[in-house]
Amino acid sequence: MNPADTIWMNGEFVPWEDAKVHVLTHALHYGTGVFEGIRAYETERGSAIFRHGDHLERLEQSARLYYMELPHPREQLREATHELISRNGFRSCYIRPLVFRGAGPMGLNPLENEVESVIAVWEWGAYLGEEGKQKGVRGKVSSWRRISPDSLIPHAKASGQYLNSVLAKIESLKAGYEEAILLDDKGYVCEGTGENVFVVKDGVICTPPQTAGILDGINRKSVMQIARDLGYELVERNVARAELAMADEVFLTGTAAELTPLCEIDDLEIGPPGPVTREIQQVFDDALHGRAPQYREWLDVVPVPSKA
Ligand SMILES: Cc1ncc(COP(=O)(O)O)c(C=O)c1O
């Protein structure tokens, strides 16, 4: 991770080292924040943010589900992100907007605490590694189940909810694997710690449905469209644990991990990335980098600042 010079905080651009909060920030104690993970890629047309509008829409929805309003309109957050990328001189970077309950009354009622917002950017390679993207990673089904919709909100990308992913990630790393796969509360395959899951069998691609407690990934939606456009049959249905090991191919999608194949699950070989994964990965990579004209509308090009 390469830090930037400047962070956007509550409407102002501040130096990286000055972007600080009070120790009694509500979100620090109770996890009352919502956030996004977004990426900008270098393209022929300049730095371009992948599905920026969709990410900001999900941010607003996550905030709403936790009874917060975005303190700044989406368009302002979009423009602030453009300026932040330009000011930091990045061509490609990871973007992290965070909206959270700030310092104020302590206790579980957050409604009197002001809603604050920050946007940070930094240079960041693939979450599961470049080699992982090429050769695949080793996964382990976690002993932790994914948060269920009757106690939290899987559809929201909320800070406190990520304790679930953190526990699963630590468990898998300590056991010598690169990623955890969480089952949902009913025992079906749900997702990775920060990725959605796709299983390929006999040319048909399956992915768990919205009702399986997934975060409805923006890369998931993109890959579903790409797969259908390529002519594959794509089905959203519950996936049983054993289907992972019996699959011809398994791959994960997410902003941080992009499209990363799974080569092994619970010490059972799935195999090196197969032809379906490879084909979709190539088109997806072209879409991210502005090389696929049919998906150009997914890119929000960062305007080049005019020289005053
Ligand atoms: C728990 C979880 N599931 C799935 C995803 C994939 O979502 P997206 O493709 O929007 O990055 C993420 C990453 O944001 C995540 O944190």
PDB file of N, CA and C in Angstrom, residues 136-213:
ATOM      1  N   GLY A 136      -4.311 -18.748  -9.344  1.00  0.00           N
ATOM      2  CA  GLY A 136      -5.369 -19.160  -8.425  1.00  0.00           C
ATOM      3  C   GLY A 136      -4.858 -19.175  -6.991  1.00  0.00           C
ATOM      4  N   VAL A 137      -5.793 -19.113  -6.041  1.00  0.00           N
ATOM      5  CA  VAL A 137      -5.434 -19.126  -4.619  1.00  0.00           C
ATOM      6  C   VAL A 137      -6.071 -20.339  -3.943  1.00  0.00           C
ATOM      7  N   ARG A 138      -5.510 -20.674  -2.769  1.00  0.00           N
ATOM      8  CA  ARG A 138      -6.011 -21.818  -1.998  1.00  0.00           C
ATOM      9  C   ARG A 138      -7.031 -21.313  -0.982  1.00  0.00           C
ATOM     10  N   GLY A 139      -8.205 -21.904  -0.994  1.00  0.00           N
ATOM     11  CA  GLY A 139      -9.268 -21.457  -0.098  1.00  0.00           C
ATOM     12  C   GLY A 139      -9.635 -22.502   0.934  1.00  0.00           C
ATOM     13  N   LYS A 140     -10.244 -22.008   2.022  1.00  0.00           N
ATOM     14  CA  LYS A 140     -10.697 -22.907   3.086  1.00  0.00           C
ATOM     15  C   LYS A 140     -12.101 -22.478   3.481  1.00  0.00           C
ATOM     16  N   VAL A 141     -13.001 -23.428   3.588  1.00  0.00           N
ATOM     17  CA  VAL A 141     -14.340 -23.072   4.074  1.00  0.00           C
ATOM     18  C   VAL A 141     -14.202 -22.721   5.543  1.00  0.00           C
ATOM     19  N   SER A 142     -14.694 -21.542   5.890  1.00  0.00           N
ATOM     20  CA  SER A 142     -14.492 -21.009   7.239  1.00  0.00           C
ATOM     21  C   SER A 142     -15.415 -21.680   8.253  1.00  0.00           C
ATOM     22  N   SER A 143     -14.960 -21.741   9.496  1.00  0.00           N
ATOM     23  CA  SER A 143     -15.857 -22.212  10.553  1.00  0.00           C
ATOM     24  C   SER A 143     -16.833 -21.102  10.936  1.00  0.00           C
ATOM     25  N   TRP A 144     -16.549 -19.867  10.465  1.00  0.00           N
ATOM     26  CA  TRP A 144     -17.455 -18.741  10.730  1.00  0.00           C
ATOM     27  C   TRP A 144     -18.482 -18.656   9.615  1.00  0.00           C
ATOM     28  N   ARG A 145     -19.756 -18.541   9.969  1.00  0.00           N
ATOM     29  CA  ARG A 145     -20.804 -18.337   8.960  1.00  0.00           C
ATOM     30  C   ARG A 145     -20.893 -16.848   8.645  1.00  0.00           C
ATOM     31  N   ARG A 146     -21.278 -16.515   7.419  1.00  0.00           N
ATOM     32  CA  ARG A 146     -21.526 -15.135   7.016  1.00  0.00           C
ATOM     33  C   ARG A 146     -22.691 -14.571   7.849  1.00  0.00           C
ATOM     34  N   ILE A 147     -22.588 -13.289   8.215  1.00  0.00           N
ATOM     35  CA  ILE A 147     -23.660 -12.635   8.980  1.00  0.00           C
ATOM     36  C   ILE A 147     -25.005 -12.899   8.304  1.00  0.00           C
ATOM     37  N   SER A 148     -26.003 -13.159   9.120  1.00  0.00           N
ATOM     38  CA  SER A 148     -27.298 -13.506   8.524  1.00  0.00           C
ATOM     39  C   SER A 148     -28.216 -12.282   8.519  1.00  0.00           C
ATOM     40  N   PRO A 149     -29.177 -12.259   7.589  1.00  0.00           N
ATOM     41  CA  PRO A 149     -30.054 -11.083   7.473  1.00  0.00           C
ATOM     42  C   PRO A 149     -30.994 -10.905   8.651  1.00  0.00           C
ATOM     43  N   ASP A 150     -31.063 -11.896   9.554  1.00  0.00           N
ATOM     44  CA  ASP A 150     -31.939 -11.646  10.710  1.00  0.00           C
ATOM     45  C   ASP A 150     -31.186 -11.032  11.889  1.00  0.00           C
ATOM     46  N   SER A 151     -29.868 -10.829  11.768  1.00  0.00           N
ATOM     47  CA  SER A 151     -29.206 -10.064  12.831  1.00  0.00           C
ATOM     48  C   SER A 151     -28.422  -8.866  12.313  1.00  0.00           C
ATOM     49  N   LEU A 152     -28.019  -8.872  11.066  1.00  0.00           N
ATOM     50  CA  LEU A 152     -27.366  -7.686  10.486  1.00  0.00           C
ATOM     51  C   LEU A 152     -27.855  -7.529   9.042  1.00  0.00           C
ATOM     52  N   ILE A 153     -27.151  -6.719   8.262  1.00  0.00           N
ATOM     53  CA  ILE A 153     -27.676  -6.386   6.930  1.00  0.00           C
ATOM     54  C   ILE A 153     -26.630  -6.740   5.871  1.00  0.00           C
ATOM     55  N   PRO A 154     -26.634  -7.986   5.382  1.00  0.00           N
ATOM     56  CA  PRO A 154     -25.614  -8.368   4.401  1.00  0.00           C
ATOM     57  C   PRO A 154     -25.544  -7.440   3.184  1.00  0.00           C
ATOM     58  N   HIS A 155     -26.677  -6.815   2.826  1.00  0.00           N
ATOM     59  CA  HIS A 155     -26.672  -5.931   1.656  1.00  0.00           C
ATOM     60  C   HIS A 155     -25.935  -4.618   1.893  1.00  0.00           C
ATOM     61  N   ALA A 156     -25.700  -4.276   3.169  1.00  0.00           N
ATOM     62  CA  ALA A 156     -25.018  -3.013   3.466  1.00  0.00           C
ATOM     63  C   ALA A 156     -23.524  -3.276   3.613  1.00  0.00           C
ATOM     64  N   LYS A 157     -22.732  -2.300   3.195  1.00  0.00           N
ATOM     65  CA  LYS A 157     -21.276  -2.425   3.372  1.00  0.00           C
ATOM     66  C   LYS A 157     -20.940  -1.558   4.580  1.00  0.00           C
ATOM     67  N   ALA A 158     -21.127  -2.150   5.754  1.00  0.00           N
ATOM     68  CA  ALA A 158     -21.010  -1.393   7.006  1.00  0.00           C
ATOM     69  C   ALA A 158     -19.796  -1.851   7.797  1.00  0.00           C
ATOM     70  N   SER A 159     -19.098  -0.891   8.400  1.00  0.00           N
ATOM     71  CA  SER A 159     -17.819  -1.148   9.066  1.00  0.00           C
ATOM     72  C   SER A 159     -17.905  -2.286  10.079  1.00  0.00           C
ATOM     73  N   GLY A 160     -18.847  -2.196  11.032  1.00  0.00           N
ATOM     74  CA  GLY A 160     -18.935  -3.185  12.105  1.00  0.00           C
ATOM     75  C   GLY A 160     -19.163  -4.597  11.590  1.00  0.00           C
ATOM     76  N   GLN A 161     -19.827  -4.707  10.465  1.00  0.00           N
ATOM     77  CA  GLN A 161     -20.127  -6.030   9.908  1.00  0.00           C
ATOM     78  C   GLN A 161     -18.860  -6.779   9.496  1.00  0.00           C
ATOM     79  N   TYR A 162     -17.791  -6.012   9.256  1.00  0.00           N
ATOM     80  CA  TYR A 162     -16.567  -6.629   8.752  1.00  0.00           C
ATOM     81  C   TYR A 162     -15.788  -7.411   9.802  1.00  0.00           C
ATOM     82  N   LEU A 163     -16.215  -7.367  11.065  1.00  0.00           N
ATOM     83  CA  LEU A 163     -15.586  -8.240  12.063  1.00  0.00           C
ATOM     84  C   LEU A 163     -15.762  -9.696  11.640  1.00  0.00           C
ATOM     85  N   ASN A 164     -16.864  -9.971  10.977  1.00  0.00           N
ATOM     86  CA  ASN A 164     -17.142 -11.314  10.457  1.00  0.00           C
ATOM     87  C   ASN A 164     -16.070 -11.734   9.430  1.00  0.00           C
ATOM     88  N   SER A 165     -15.781 -10.831   8.491  1.00  0.00           N
ATOM     89  CA  SER A 165     -14.755 -11.125   7.478  1.00  0.00           C
ATOM     90  C   SER A 165     -13.372 -11.217   8.116  1.00  0.00           C
ATOM     91  N   VAL A 166     -13.119 -10.350   9.111  1.00  0.00           N
ATOM     92  CA  VAL A 166     -11.809 -10.326   9.769  1.00  0.00           C
ATOM     93  C   VAL A 166     -11.543 -11.673  10.460  1.00  0.00           C
ATOM     94  N   LEU A 167     -12.535 -12.196  11.161  1.00  0.00           N
ATOM     95  CA  LEU A 167     -12.352 -13.488  11.848  1.00  0.00           C
ATOM     96  C   LEU A 167     -12.089 -14.611  10.847  1.00  0.00           C
ATOM     97  N   ALA A 168     -12.851 -14.601   9.765  1.00  0.00           N
ATOM     98  CA  ALA A 168     -12.686 -15.654   8.757  1.00  0.00           C
ATOM     99  C   ALA A 168     -11.320 -15.543   8.082  1.00  0.00           C
ATOM    100  N   LYS A 169     -10.898 -14.300   7.812  1.00  0.00           N
ATOM    101  CA  LYS A 169      -9.601 -14.086   7.144  1.00  0.00           C
ATOM    102  C   LYS A 169      -8.460 -14.578   8.039  1.00  0.00           C
ATOM    103  N   ILE A 170      -8.491 -14.182   9.311  1.00  0.00           N
ATOM    104  CA  ILE A 170      -7.420 -14.595  10.235  1.00  0.00           C
ATOM    105  C   ILE A 170      -7.381 -16.119  10.333  1.00  0.00           C
ATOM    106  N   GLU A 171      -8.556 -16.720  10.467  1.00  0.00           N
ATOM    107  CA  GLU A 171      -8.596 -18.181  10.600  1.00  0.00           C
ATOM    108  C   GLU A 171      -7.951 -18.849   9.372  1.00  0.00           C
ATOM    109  N   SER A 172      -8.299 -18.372   8.172  1.00  0.00           N
ATOM    110  CA  SER A 172      -7.770 -19.025   6.975  1.00  0.00           C
ATOM    111  C   SER A 172      -6.262 -18.807   6.846  1.00  0.00           C
ATOM    112  N   LEU A 173      -5.784 -17.600   7.169  1.00  0.00           N
ATOM    113  CA  LEU A 173      -4.341 -17.326   7.056  1.00  0.00           C
ATOM    114  C   LEU A 173      -3.551 -18.162   8.059  1.00  0.00           C
ATOM    115  N   LYS A 174      -4.064 -18.228   9.298  1.00  0.00           N
ATOM    116  CA  LYS A 174      -3.360 -19.010  10.324  1.00  0.00           C
ATOM    117  C   LYS A 174      -3.324 -20.498   9.972  1.00  0.00           C
ATOM    118  N   ALA A 175      -4.305 -20.947   9.227  1.00  0.00           N
ATOM    119  CA  ALA A 175      -4.337 -22.358   8.826  1.00  0.00           C
ATOM    120  C   ALA A 175      -3.530 -22.593   7.538  1.00  0.00           C
ATOM    121  N   GLY A 176      -2.950 -21.519   6.976  1.00  0.00           N
ATOM    122  CA  GLY A 176      -2.069 -21.684   5.816  1.00  0.00           C
ATOM    123  C   GLY A 176      -2.763 -21.552   4.462  1.00  0.00           C
ATOM    124  N   TYR A 177      -3.952 -20.956   4.444  1.00  0.00           N
ATOM    125  CA  TYR A 177      -4.671 -20.749   3.175  1.00  0.00           C
ATOM    126  C   TYR A 177      -4.652 -19.263   2.846  1.00  0.00           C
ATOM    127  N   GLU A 178      -5.020 -18.951   1.598  1.00  0.00           N
ATOM    128  CA  GLU A 178      -4.976 -17.541   1.210  1.00  0.00           C
ATOM    129  C   GLU A 178      -6.317 -16.839   1.371  1.00  0.00           C
ATOM    130  N   GLU A 179      -7.399 -17.599   1.328  1.00  0.00           N
ATOM    131  CA  GLU A 179      -8.711 -16.956   1.458  1.00  0.00           C
ATOM    132  C   GLU A 179      -9.703 -17.911   2.115  1.00  0.00           C
ATOM    133  N   ALA A 180     -10.692 -17.293   2.778  1.00  0.00           N
ATOM    134  CA  ALA A 180     -11.764 -18.064   3.406  1.00  0.00           C
ATOM    135  C   ALA A 180     -13.020 -17.972   2.542  1.00  0.00           C
ATOM    136  N   ILE A 181     -13.772 -19.057   2.507  1.00  0.00           N
ATOM    137  CA  ILE A 181     -15.102 -19.033   1.883  1.00  0.00           C
ATOM    138  C   ILE A 181     -16.096 -19.223   3.017  1.00  0.00           C
ATOM    139  N   LEU A 182     -17.009 -18.275   3.153  1.00  0.00           N
ATOM    140  CA  LEU A 182     -17.997 -18.368   4.227  1.00  0.00           C
ATOM    141  C   LEU A 182     -19.285 -18.981   3.696  1.00  0.00           C
ATOM    142  N   LEU A 183     -19.862 -19.867   4.486  1.00  0.00           N
ATOM    143  CA  LEU A 183     -21.202 -20.378   4.173  1.00  0.00           C
ATOM    144  C   LEU A 183     -22.218 -19.427   4.788  1.00  0.00           C
ATOM    145  N   ASP A 184     -23.453 -19.447   4.269  1.00  0.00           N
ATOM    146  CA  ASP A 184     -24.482 -18.605   4.880  1.00  0.00           C
ATOM    147  C   ASP A 184     -25.113 -19.348   6.064  1.00  0.00           C
ATOM    148  N   ASP A 185     -26.082 -18.716   6.692  1.00  0.00           N
ATOM    149  CA  ASP A 185     -26.650 -19.294   7.921  1.00  0.00           C
ATOM    150  C   ASP A 185     -27.350 -20.634   7.659  1.00  0.00           C
ATOM    151  N   LYS A 186     -27.661 -20.919   6.382  1.00  0.00           N
ATOM    152  CA  LYS A 186     -28.324 -22.195   6.070  1.00  0.00           C
ATOM    153  C   LYS A 186     -27.327 -23.260   5.602  1.00  0.00           C
ATOM    154  N   GLY A 187     -26.065 -22.858   5.506  1.00  0.00           N
ATOM    155  CA  GLY A 187     -25.032 -23.824   5.123  1.00  0.00           C
ATOM    156  C   GLY A 187     -24.701 -23.824   3.641  1.00  0.00           C
ATOM    157  N   TYR A 188     -25.304 -22.895   2.869  1.00  0.00           N
ATOM    158  CA  TYR A 188     -24.935 -22.786   1.451  1.00  0.00           C
ATOM    159  C   TYR A 188     -23.713 -21.883   1.296  1.00  0.00           C
ATOM    160  N   VAL A 189     -23.029 -22.055   0.170  1.00  0.00           N
ATOM    161  CA  VAL A 189     -21.872 -21.211  -0.115  1.00  0.00           C
ATOM    162  C   VAL A 189     -22.333 -19.758  -0.222  1.00  0.00           C
ATOM    163  N   CYS A 190     -21.631 -18.858   0.460  1.00  0.00           N
ATOM    164  CA  CYS A 190     -22.044 -17.452   0.410  1.00  0.00           C
ATOM    165  C   CYS A 190     -21.029 -16.610  -0.350  1.00  0.00           C
ATOM    166  N   GLU A 191     -19.863 -16.373   0.254  1.00  0.00           N
ATOM    167  CA  GLU A 191     -18.868 -15.536  -0.421  1.00  0.00           C
ATOM    168  C   GLU A 191     -17.522 -15.610   0.276  1.00  0.00           C
ATOM    169  N   GLY A 192     -16.530 -14.924  -0.273  1.00  0.00           N
ATOM    170  CA  GLY A 192     -15.221 -14.816   0.369  1.00  0.00           C
ATOM    171  C   GLY A 192     -15.254 -13.696   1.394  1.00  0.00           C
ATOM    172  N   THR A 193     -14.078 -13.348   1.956  1.00  0.00           N
ATOM    173  CA  THR A 193     -14.082 -12.282   2.974  1.00  0.00           C
ATOM    174  C   THR A 193     -14.354 -10.921   2.342  1.00  0.00           C
ATOM    175  N   GLY A 194     -14.076 -10.798   1.056  1.00  0.00           N
ATOM    176  CA  GLY A 194     -14.355  -9.538   0.353  1.00  0.00           C
ATOM    177  C   GLY A 194     -14.633  -9.788  -1.111  1.00  0.00           C
ATOM    178  N   GLU A 195     -15.178 -10.971  -1.412  1.00  0.00           N
ATOM    179  CA  GLU A 195     -15.422 -11.320  -2.823  1.00  0.00           C
ATOM    180  C   GLU A 195     -16.677 -12.181  -2.948  1.00  0.00           C
ATOM    181  N   ASN A 196     -17.316 -12.084  -4.090  1.00  0.00           N
ATOM    182  CA  ASN A 196     -18.397 -13.013  -4.445  1.00  0.00           C
ATOM    183  C   ASN A 196     -17.805 -14.243  -5.126  1.00  0.00           C
ATOM    184  N   VAL A 197     -18.595 -15.321  -5.143  1.00  0.00           N
ATOM    185  CA  VAL A 197     -18.096 -16.614  -5.643  1.00  0.00           C
ATOM    186  C   VAL A 197     -18.863 -17.059  -6.891  1.00  0.00           C
ATOM    187  N   PHE A 198     -18.134 -17.612  -7.849  1.00  0.00           N
ATOM    188  CA  PHE A 198     -18.738 -18.210  -9.049  1.00  0.00           C
ATOM    189  C   PHE A 198     -18.198 -19.632  -9.215  1.00  0.00           C
ATOM    190  N   VAL A 199     -19.100 -20.549  -9.571  1.00  0.00           N
ATOM    191  CA  VAL A 199     -18.740 -21.955  -9.754  1.00  0.00           C
ATOM    192  C   VAL A 199     -19.091 -22.347 -11.193  1.00  0.00           C
ATOM    193  N   VAL A 200     -18.154 -22.993 -11.887  1.00  0.00           N
ATOM    194  CA  VAL A 200     -18.401 -23.409 -13.274  1.00  0.00           C
ATOM    195  C   VAL A 200     -18.448 -24.929 -13.333  1.00  0.00           C
ATOM    196  N   LYS A 201     -19.530 -25.464 -13.888  1.00  0.00           N
ATOM    197  CA  LYS A 201     -19.638 -26.925 -14.040  1.00  0.00           C
ATOM    198  C   LYS A 201     -20.303 -27.216 -15.384  1.00  0.00           C
ATOM    199  N   ASP A 202     -19.650 -28.029 -16.201  1.00  0.00           N
ATOM    200  CA  ASP A 202     -20.171 -28.399 -17.522  1.00  0.00           C
ATOM    201  C   ASP A 202     -20.608 -27.171 -18.332  1.00  0.00           C
ATOM    202  N   GLY A 203     -19.822 -26.123 -18.267  1.00  0.00           N
ATOM    203  CA  GLY A 203     -20.083 -24.929 -19.073  1.00  0.00           C
ATOM    204  C   GLY A 203     -21.127 -23.989 -18.500  1.00  0.00           C
ATOM    205  N   VAL A 204     -21.797 -24.379 -17.412  1.00  0.00           N
ATOM    206  CA  VAL A 204     -22.803 -23.502 -16.782  1.00  0.00           C
ATOM    207  C   VAL A 204     -22.149 -22.808 -15.578  1.00  0.00           C
ATOM    208  N   ILE A 205     -22.430 -21.509 -15.447  1.00  0.00           N
ATOM    209  CA  ILE A 205     -21.840 -20.742 -14.348  1.00  0.00           C
ATOM    210  C   ILE A 205     -22.928 -20.470 -13.308  1.00  0.00           C
ATOM    211  N   CYS A 206     -22.626 -20.786 -12.041  1.00  0.00           N
ATOM    212  CA  CYS A 206     -23.597 -20.540 -10.952  1.00  0.00           C
ATOM    213  C   CYS A 206     -22.991 -19.591  -9.938  1.00  0.00           C
ATOM    214  N   THR A 207     -23.843 -18.775  -9.354  1.00  0.00           N
ATOM    215  CA  THR A 207     -23.403 -17.890  -8.269  1.00  0.00           C
ATOM    216  C   THR A 207     -24.538 -17.761  -7.261  1.00  0.00           C
ATOM    217  N   PRO A 208     -24.222 -17.698  -5.959  1.00  0.00           N
ATOM    218  CA  PRO A 208     -25.293 -17.595  -4.961  1.00  0.00           C
ATOM    219  C   PRO A 208     -26.163 -16.347  -5.185  1.00  0.00           C
ATOM    220  N   PRO A 209     -27.452 -16.456  -4.915  1.00  0.00           N
ATOM    221  CA  PRO A 209     -28.380 -15.339  -5.156  1.00  0.00           C
ATOM    222  C   PRO A 209     -28.321 -14.299  -4.032  1.00  0.00           C
ATOM    223  N   GLN A 210     -28.971 -13.194  -4.260  1.00  0.00           N
ATOM    224  CA  GLN A 210     -29.049 -12.097  -3.265  1.00  0.00           C
ATOM    225  C   GLN A 210     -29.546 -12.599  -1.915  1.00  0.00           C
ATOM    226  N   THR A 211     -30.453 -13.570  -1.938  1.00  0.00           N
ATOM    227  CA  THR A 211     -31.062 -14.052  -0.695  1.00  0.00           C
ATOM    228  C   THR A 211     -30.119 -14.954   0.100  1.00  0.00           C
ATOM    229  N   ALA A 212     -28.927 -15.238  -0.438  1.00  0.00           N
ATOM    230  CA  ALA A 212     -27.967 -16.069   0.302  1.00  0.00           C
ATOM    231  C   ALA A 212     -27.107 -15.229   1.249  1.00  0.00           C
ATOM    232  N   GLY A 213     -27.494 -13.981   1.481  1.00  0.00           N
ATOM    233  CA  GLY A 213     -26.752 -13.154   2.445  1.00  0.00           C
ATOM    234  C   GLY A 213     -25.474 -12.573   1.883  1.00  0.00           C
TER     235      GLY A 213
END
